[in-house]
CSV table of C-alpha atoms in Angstrom, one decimal:
chain,number,residue,atom,x,y,z
V,292,MET,CA,-0.5,26.9,3.3
V,293,SER,CA,2.1,29.2,1.9
V,294,GLY,CA,4.9,27.3,3.7
V,295,ASP,CA,3.9,24.1,2.1
V,296,ALA,CA,5.9,23.2,-1.1
V,297,ASN,CA,2.8,21.2,-2.2
V,298,ALA,CA,0.4,24.2,-1.6
V,299,PHE,CA,-1.7,25.6,-4.4
V,300,ASN,CA,-3.9,28.5,-5.2
V,301,GLN,CA,-7.4,28.0,-3.8
V,302,ALA,CA,-8.8,30.9,-5.8
V,303,ALA,CA,-7.7,29.2,-9.0
V,304,LEU,CA,-8.9,25.8,-8.0
V,305,ALA,CA,-12.4,26.6,-6.9
V,306,PRO,CA,-13.9,27.6,-10.2
V,307,TYR,CA,-12.3,24.6,-11.9
V,308,LEU,CA,-13.8,22.2,-9.5
V,309,GLU,CA,-17.2,23.8,-9.8
V,310,ALA,CA,-17.0,23.4,-13.6
V,311,HIS,CA,-15.9,19.8,-13.5
V,312,ILE,CA,-17.6,18.2,-10.5
V,313,PRO,CA,-21.5,18.2,-10.6
V,314,GLY,CA,-22.9,20.0,-7.5
V,315,PHE,CA,-19.5,21.2,-6.2
V,316,ALA,CA,-19.8,24.7,-4.8
V,317,GLY,CA,-18.3,27.1,-2.3
V,318,LEU,CA,-14.7,25.8,-1.6
V,319,SER,CA,-13.8,27.3,1.7
V,320,ALA,CA,-10.7,25.4,3.0
V,321,ILE,CA,-7.9,23.1,1.9
V,322,GLU,CA,-6.1,21.0,4.5
V,323,LYS,CA,-3.2,18.6,3.9
V,324,PHE,CA,-3.5,15.2,5.4
V,325,LYS,CA,-0.4,14.0,7.4
V,326,SER,CA,-0.5,10.6,5.6
V,327,GLY,CA,-0.3,10.2,1.8
V,328,GLN,CA,3.1,11.8,1.5
V,329,SER,CA,4.1,10.1,-1.7
V,330,ASN,CA,1.2,11.6,-3.4
V,331,PRO,CA,0.1,14.6,-1.3
V,332,THR,CA,-3.5,14.3,-0.2
V,333,TYR,CA,-5.9,17.1,0.9
V,334,LEU,CA,-9.3,17.5,2.5
V,335,LEU,CA,-11.4,20.0,0.6
V,336,THR,CA,-14.2,21.7,2.6
V,337,ALA,CA,-16.9,23.3,0.5
V,338,ALA,CA,-20.5,24.4,0.9
V,339,SER,CA,-21.5,21.3,-1.0
V,340,GLY,CA,-19.7,19.0,1.4
V,341,ARG,CA,-16.2,17.5,2.0
V,342,TYR,CA,-14.0,15.9,-0.7
V,343,VAL,CA,-10.5,14.5,-1.0
V,344,LEU,CA,-8.0,15.6,-3.5
V,345,ARG,CA,-4.9,13.6,-4.3
V,346,ALA,CA,-2.2,15.0,-6.5
V,347,LYS,CA,1.2,14.3,-7.9
V,348,PRO,CA,4.0,16.1,-5.9
V,349,PRO,CA,5.6,19.1,-7.5
V,350,GLY,CA,8.9,19.0,-9.3
V,351,GLN,CA,10.7,16.6,-11.6
V,352,LEU,CA,9.4,13.0,-11.1
V,353,LEU,CA,10.4,9.6,-12.2
V,354,LYS,CA,8.3,8.5,-15.1
V,355,SER,CA,7.0,5.3,-13.4
V,356,ALA,CA,6.2,7.0,-10.1
V,357,HIS,CA,3.3,9.0,-8.7
V,358,GLN,CA,0.8,7.9,-11.3
V,359,VAL,CA,-2.4,9.2,-9.8
V,360,ASP,CA,-4.2,8.5,-13.0
V,361,ARG,CA,-3.6,4.8,-12.4
V,362,GLU,CA,-5.0,5.1,-8.9
V,363,PHE,CA,-8.1,6.9,-10.3
V,364,ARG,CA,-8.5,4.3,-13.0
V,365,VAL,CA,-8.3,1.3,-10.7
V,366,MET,CA,-10.7,2.7,-8.1
V,367,GLN,CA,-13.2,3.7,-10.8
V,368,ALA,CA,-13.0,0.2,-12.2
V,369,LEU,CA,-13.6,-1.3,-8.8
V,370,SER,CA,-16.7,0.7,-8.1
V,371,SER,CA,-18.9,-2.1,-9.6
V,372,THR,CA,-17.3,-4.9,-7.5
V,373,ALA,CA,-17.4,-6.2,-4.0
V,374,VAL,CA,-14.2,-4.2,-3.2
V,375,PRO,CA,-15.1,-1.0,-1.4
V,376,VAL,CA,-13.5,2.1,-2.8
V,377,PRO,CA,-14.4,5.8,-2.6
V,378,ARG,CA,-16.4,7.2,-5.5
V,379,MET,CA,-14.2,8.9,-8.1
V,380,LEU,CA,-15.4,12.4,-9.1
V,381,HIS,CA,-12.8,13.9,-11.4
V,382,LEU,CA,-9.3,13.3,-12.9
V,383,SER,CA,-7.5,16.4,-14.2
V,384,GLY,CA,-4.7,16.7,-16.8
V,385,GLU,CA,-1.2,17.9,-16.2
V,386,ASP,CA,-2.3,21.4,-17.2
V,387,SER,CA,-4.6,21.7,-14.2
V,388,PRO,CA,-5.0,24.9,-12.1
V,389,ILE,CA,-2.4,23.5,-9.6
V,390,GLY,CA,0.1,22.8,-12.3
V,391,ARG,CA,0.1,19.0,-11.9
V,392,MET,CA,-2.3,16.1,-12.3
V,393,PHE,CA,-4.8,15.3,-9.5
V,394,TYR,CA,-8.0,13.5,-8.8
V,395,VAL,CA,-10.9,14.2,-6.5
V,396,MET,CA,-12.9,11.5,-4.7
V,397,GLU,CA,-15.6,11.5,-2.2
V,398,PHE,CA,-14.7,11.9,1.5
V,399,LEU,CA,-15.7,8.9,3.7
V,400,ASP,CA,-16.1,9.5,7.4
V,401,GLY,CA,-14.9,6.4,9.2
V,402,ARG,CA,-12.1,4.9,11.3
V,403,ILE,CA,-8.5,4.4,10.3
V,404,PHE,CA,-6.6,2.0,12.6
V,405,TRP,CA,-2.9,3.1,12.7
V,406,ASP,CA,-2.0,0.4,15.3
V,407,PRO,CA,-2.5,-3.2,14.2
V,408,SER,CA,-3.0,-4.3,17.8
V,409,LEU,CA,-6.2,-2.3,17.7
V,410,PRO,CA,-6.2,-0.6,21.1
V,411,ASP,CA,-9.1,1.6,20.0
V,412,ALA,CA,-11.4,-1.3,19.2
V,413,SER,CA,-14.3,-2.1,21.6
V,414,GLY,CA,-12.9,-5.5,22.6
V,415,ASN,CA,-11.7,-8.9,21.4
V,416,ASP,CA,-14.8,-9.6,19.3
V,417,GLU,CA,-14.5,-6.4,17.4
V,418,ARG,CA,-10.7,-6.9,16.9
V,419,ALA,CA,-11.3,-10.4,15.5
V,420,ALA,CA,-14.1,-9.1,13.2
V,421,ILE,CA,-11.9,-6.2,11.9
V,422,TYR,CA,-9.2,-8.7,10.8
V,423,ASP,CA,-11.8,-11.0,9.3
V,424,ALA,CA,-13.3,-8.1,7.3
V,425,MET,CA,-9.8,-7.2,6.1
V,426,ASN,CA,-9.3,-10.8,5.0
V,427,ALA,CA,-12.6,-11.0,3.2
V,428,THR,CA,-11.8,-7.7,1.4
V,429,LEU,CA,-8.5,-9.1,0.2
V,430,ALA,CA,-10.1,-12.3,-1.1
V,431,ALA,CA,-12.7,-10.2,-2.9
V,432,LEU,CA,-10.0,-8.1,-4.5
V,433,HIS,CA,-8.2,-11.2,-5.8
V,434,ASP,CA,-11.5,-12.6,-7.1
V,435,VAL,CA,-12.2,-9.5,-9.3
V,436,ASP,CA,-12.7,-10.4,-13.0
V,437,ILE,CA,-10.0,-8.1,-14.4
V,438,GLU,CA,-11.3,-8.4,-17.9
V,439,ALA,CA,-14.9,-7.6,-16.9
V,440,VAL,CA,-13.8,-4.4,-15.2
V,441,GLY,CA,-11.6,-3.3,-18.0
V,442,LEU,CA,-8.2,-3.8,-16.3
V,443,SER,CA,-6.7,-6.6,-18.5
V,444,ASP,CA,-4.0,-4.2,-19.6
V,445,PHE,CA,-3.2,-2.9,-16.1
V,446,GLY,CA,0.1,-4.9,-15.8
V,447,LYS,CA,2.6,-6.9,-17.8
V,448,SER,CA,2.4,-10.6,-18.6
V,449,GLY,CA,4.8,-13.2,-17.4
V,450,SER,CA,6.1,-14.1,-14.0
V,451,TYR,CA,5.2,-11.4,-11.5
V,452,PHE,CA,7.9,-12.4,-9.0
V,453,GLU,CA,10.6,-12.5,-11.6
V,454,ARG,CA,9.7,-9.0,-12.9
V,455,GLN,CA,9.4,-7.6,-9.4
V,456,PHE,CA,12.6,-9.2,-8.3
V,457,ALA,CA,14.5,-7.8,-11.2
V,458,ARG,CA,13.0,-4.3,-10.7
V,459,TRP,CA,13.6,-4.1,-7.0
V,460,THR,CA,17.1,-5.6,-7.1
V,461,SER,CA,18.0,-3.0,-9.7
V,462,GLN,CA,16.5,-0.2,-7.6
V,463,TYR,CA,18.3,-1.5,-4.5
V,464,ARG,CA,21.7,-1.6,-6.2
V,465,ALA,CA,21.2,1.9,-7.6
V,466,SER,CA,20.5,3.3,-4.2
V,467,GLU,CA,22.9,1.1,-2.2
V,468,THR,CA,24.9,3.1,0.4
V,469,GLU,CA,26.8,0.3,2.1
V,470,LYS,CA,27.3,-3.4,1.9
V,471,ILE,CA,24.6,-5.2,4.0
V,472,VAL,CA,25.5,-8.9,4.2
V,473,ASP,CA,22.0,-10.0,5.0
V,474,MET,CA,20.6,-8.2,2.0
V,475,ASP,CA,23.1,-9.8,-0.3
V,476,ARG,CA,22.3,-13.2,1.2
V,477,LEU,CA,18.5,-12.6,0.8
V,478,ILE,CA,18.9,-11.5,-2.9
V,479,ALA,CA,21.0,-14.6,-3.7
V,480,TRP,CA,18.4,-16.9,-1.9
V,481,LEU,CA,15.4,-15.4,-3.7
V,482,GLU,CA,17.2,-15.8,-7.1
V,483,THR,CA,17.8,-19.5,-6.5
V,484,HIS,CA,14.4,-20.2,-5.0
V,485,MET,CA,12.2,-18.4,-7.5
V,486,PRO,CA,9.1,-20.5,-8.0
V,487,ALA,CA,7.8,-21.5,-11.4
V,488,ASN,CA,5.1,-19.3,-12.8
V,489,ASP,CA,1.8,-21.0,-11.8
V,490,GLY,CA,-0.3,-18.8,-14.0
V,491,ARG,CA,-2.2,-17.1,-11.2
V,492,VAL,CA,-2.9,-13.5,-12.1
V,493,SER,CA,-5.1,-11.0,-10.2
V,494,LEU,CA,-5.4,-7.4,-9.4
V,495,VAL,CA,-3.0,-6.7,-6.5
V,496,HIS,CA,-3.0,-3.7,-4.3
V,497,GLY,CA,0.8,-3.7,-3.6
V,498,ASP,CA,0.5,-2.1,-0.1
V,499,TYR,CA,-2.3,-4.0,1.5
V,500,ARG,CA,-2.3,-3.2,5.2
V,501,LEU,CA,-4.7,-2.2,8.0
V,502,ASP,CA,-4.0,1.6,7.9
V,503,ASN,CA,-4.7,1.8,4.1
V,504,MET,CA,-8.4,1.2,4.7
V,505,ILE,CA,-11.3,3.0,6.3
V,506,PHE,CA,-13.7,1.1,8.5
V,507,ALA,CA,-17.3,2.1,9.4
V,508,LYS,CA,-17.6,4.2,12.6
V,509,ASP,CA,-20.1,1.9,14.2
V,510,LYS,CA,-19.2,-1.6,13.0
V,511,PRO,CA,-16.2,-3.7,11.9
V,512,LYS,CA,-16.8,-3.2,8.2
V,513,VAL,CA,-14.4,-2.0,5.5
V,514,ILE,CA,-15.9,0.9,3.7
V,515,ALA,CA,-12.9,1.8,1.5
V,516,VAL,CA,-9.5,0.6,0.5
V,517,LEU,CA,-7.1,3.5,-0.2
V,518,ASP,CA,-3.6,4.1,-1.6
V,519,TRP,CA,-3.5,2.2,-4.8
V,520,GLU,CA,-0.3,3.7,-6.0
V,521,LEU,CA,1.5,0.3,-6.3
V,522,SER,CA,-1.4,-1.6,-7.7
V,523,THR,CA,-0.9,-3.7,-10.8
V,524,LEU,CA,-1.7,-7.1,-12.2
V,525,GLY,CA,0.3,-9.7,-10.4
V,526,HIS,CA,0.3,-12.7,-8.1
V,527,PRO,CA,-2.4,-12.7,-5.4
V,528,PHE,CA,-0.1,-14.4,-2.8
V,529,ALA,CA,2.2,-11.3,-3.0
V,530,ASP,CA,-0.5,-9.2,-1.3
V,531,LEU,CA,-1.3,-11.9,1.2
V,532,ALA,CA,2.3,-12.4,2.2
V,533,TYR,CA,2.9,-8.7,2.4
V,534,GLN,CA,0.1,-8.4,4.9
V,535,CYS,CA,1.2,-11.4,6.9
V,536,MET,CA,4.7,-9.8,7.1
V,537,GLN,CA,3.0,-7.4,9.6
V,538,TRP,CA,2.7,-10.4,12.0
V,539,ARG,CA,6.5,-10.6,12.1
V,540,LEU,CA,7.6,-6.9,12.1
V,541,PRO,CA,8.3,-5.5,15.6
V,542,HIS,CA,5.5,-3.6,17.2
V,543,ALA,CA,7.9,-1.2,19.0
V,544,SER,CA,9.2,0.3,15.8
V,545,GLY,CA,8.2,2.6,12.9
V,546,PHE,CA,6.7,-0.5,11.2
V,547,ARG,CA,3.9,-0.9,13.8
V,548,GLY,CA,3.9,-4.6,13.3
V,549,LEU,CA,2.5,-7.3,15.5
V,550,GLY,CA,5.8,-8.8,16.6
V,551,GLY,CA,6.0,-9.1,20.3
V,552,VAL,CA,2.3,-8.6,20.8
V,553,ASP,CA,0.2,-11.2,22.6
V,554,ARG,CA,-2.2,-11.7,19.8
V,555,ALA,CA,-4.2,-14.5,21.3
V,556,THR,CA,-5.0,-12.4,24.4
V,557,LEU,CA,-6.2,-9.5,22.2
V,558,GLY,CA,-8.4,-11.7,20.1
V,559,LEU,CA,-6.2,-11.3,17.0
V,560,PRO,CA,-5.9,-14.2,14.5
V,561,SER,CA,-2.6,-16.1,14.1
V,562,GLU,CA,-0.9,-15.9,10.8
V,563,GLU,CA,-1.9,-19.5,10.1
V,564,ALA,CA,-5.6,-18.8,10.9
V,565,TYR,CA,-5.5,-15.7,8.7
V,566,VAL,CA,-4.0,-17.6,5.7
V,567,ALA,CA,-6.5,-20.5,6.2
V,568,ALA,CA,-9.4,-18.1,6.2
V,569,TYR,CA,-8.1,-16.5,2.9
V,570,CYS,CA,-7.7,-19.9,1.3
V,571,ARG,CA,-11.2,-21.0,2.4
V,572,ARG,CA,-12.7,-17.8,0.9
V,573,ARG,CA,-10.9,-18.3,-2.4
V,574,GLY,CA,-11.5,-22.0,-2.6
V,575,ILE,CA,-7.9,-23.2,-2.5
V,576,ASP,CA,-6.3,-26.0,-0.5
V,577,GLY,CA,-3.3,-24.1,0.8
V,578,ILE,CA,-0.2,-22.2,-0.3
V,579,GLY,CA,3.1,-23.7,-1.2
V,580,ASN,CA,6.4,-21.8,-1.2
V,581,TRP,CA,5.1,-19.6,1.7
V,582,THR,CA,8.7,-19.0,2.9
V,583,PHE,CA,9.6,-17.5,-0.5
V,584,PHE,CA,6.5,-15.2,-0.6
V,585,LEU,CA,7.3,-13.9,2.9
V,586,ALA,CA,11.0,-13.5,2.2
V,587,PHE,CA,10.2,-11.6,-1.0
V,588,SER,CA,7.9,-9.3,0.9
V,589,PHE,CA,10.7,-8.4,3.3
V,590,PHE,CA,13.1,-7.9,0.4
V,591,ARG,CA,10.7,-5.6,-1.5
V,592,LEU,CA,10.0,-3.4,1.5
V,593,ALA,CA,13.8,-3.3,2.3
V,594,ALA,CA,14.5,-2.1,-1.3
V,595,ILE,CA,11.8,0.6,-1.0
V,596,CYS,CA,13.3,1.8,2.4
V,597,GLN,CA,16.8,1.9,0.9
V,598,GLY,CA,15.5,4.2,-1.8
V,599,VAL,CA,14.0,6.5,0.8
V,600,TYR,CA,17.2,6.5,2.8
V,601,ARG,CA,19.3,7.3,-0.3
V,602,ARG,CA,17.1,10.2,-1.2
V,603,ALA,CA,17.5,11.5,2.4
V,604,LEU,CA,21.3,11.4,2.1
V,605,ASP,CA,21.1,13.1,-1.3
V,606,GLY,CA,18.9,15.9,0.3
V,607,ASN,CA,15.7,15.0,-1.7
V,608,ALA,CA,13.5,13.7,1.2
V,609,SER,CA,10.5,15.7,2.4
V,610,ASN,CA,11.4,14.7,6.0
V,611,PRO,CA,15.2,14.2,6.1
V,612,GLU,CA,15.5,13.2,9.8
V,613,LYS,CA,12.7,10.6,9.6
V,614,ALA,CA,14.0,9.3,6.2
V,615,LYS,CA,17.4,8.6,7.7
V,616,THR,CA,15.9,6.1,10.1
V,617,TYR,CA,15.1,4.0,7.0
V,618,GLY,CA,18.8,3.0,6.7
V,619,GLU,CA,18.5,1.0,10.0
V,620,ALA,CA,15.1,-0.3,8.8
V,621,VAL,CA,16.8,-2.0,5.8
V,622,LYS,CA,19.1,-3.9,8.1
V,623,LEU,CA,16.3,-5.0,10.3
V,624,LEU,CA,14.1,-6.2,7.4
V,625,ALA,CA,17.0,-8.1,5.9
V,626,ALA,CA,17.9,-9.7,9.2
V,627,LEU,CA,14.3,-10.8,9.7
V,628,ALA,CA,14.2,-12.3,6.2
V,629,VAL,CA,17.5,-14.2,6.6
V,630,ASP,CA,16.2,-15.6,9.9
V,631,LEU,CA,13.1,-16.7,8.0
V,632,ILE,CA,14.9,-18.5,5.2
V,633,ASP,CA,17.3,-20.1,7.7
V,634,ARG,CA,14.5,-21.6,9.7
V,635,LYS,CA,12.5,-22.4,6.4
V,636,ILE,CA,9.1,-22.0,8.1
């Protein structure tokens, strides 16, 4: 692993883990996962079993980014709830043997579905059941009693959408590389259509999608929700709309959406059916302002992509060629959102 900027000394790490994780013994290999690039993630193989280590990246970091301690905290808090998460084993300090903060969790052997059209599923019944399990898990997440699990201070008070809009507008403007008319239109529309704060607050994942969860190998059951880097206290409909955005993103793109896929033929639920199932599970009649929630999801993802693109141009991206494709992604997302608000679905 000497060519990896994220690599670290196995000989220094092994005794530390043996001292801090009960039963850990005989570290023999460290392998970096291809996913989890924001916070590099590794498979640890030891005589005592397999484990997963997730660390901050090396170098100078933004204060609000790469907070692996928040990820550790939220998953540890959820261990006593209906939301499936890996068991947390240890959180290091910044003075760890690898020179930066990391945590270790159990390794769960299951299935990760990278393609939302689920070509690897056994058939339509399993595809439908996988989406239903994902829906049930999201409803369970939003039903978590944040005070009971010790997360009442996990986010700021006030309107979630106003805070997020201000944050991502600022981030977008700071990383803007050219004038994109559709983005300017989208930002102006969101500002003038901001819904009143309805007081709904729940734990939100922030990046809730199919490939951020592990399913059991032998049945359509979610055994873990991963990648809690963007989690906070916020509005539950933000998570739901972010997931439903996948129905509209083109399948033949880096977004791996469901746009253009014959969902009915594959046994996949429609967006309407998925939202209705969520509402039924949470005991609510329906969702108003759905166009706003969807448009906001496109805006937020576009702002994130713009930041990645700007870092690529500045020479700070880990995969510069791939990162440069994000510039076109921003235009695509903005165009899809403008079409959405023009049609006012």
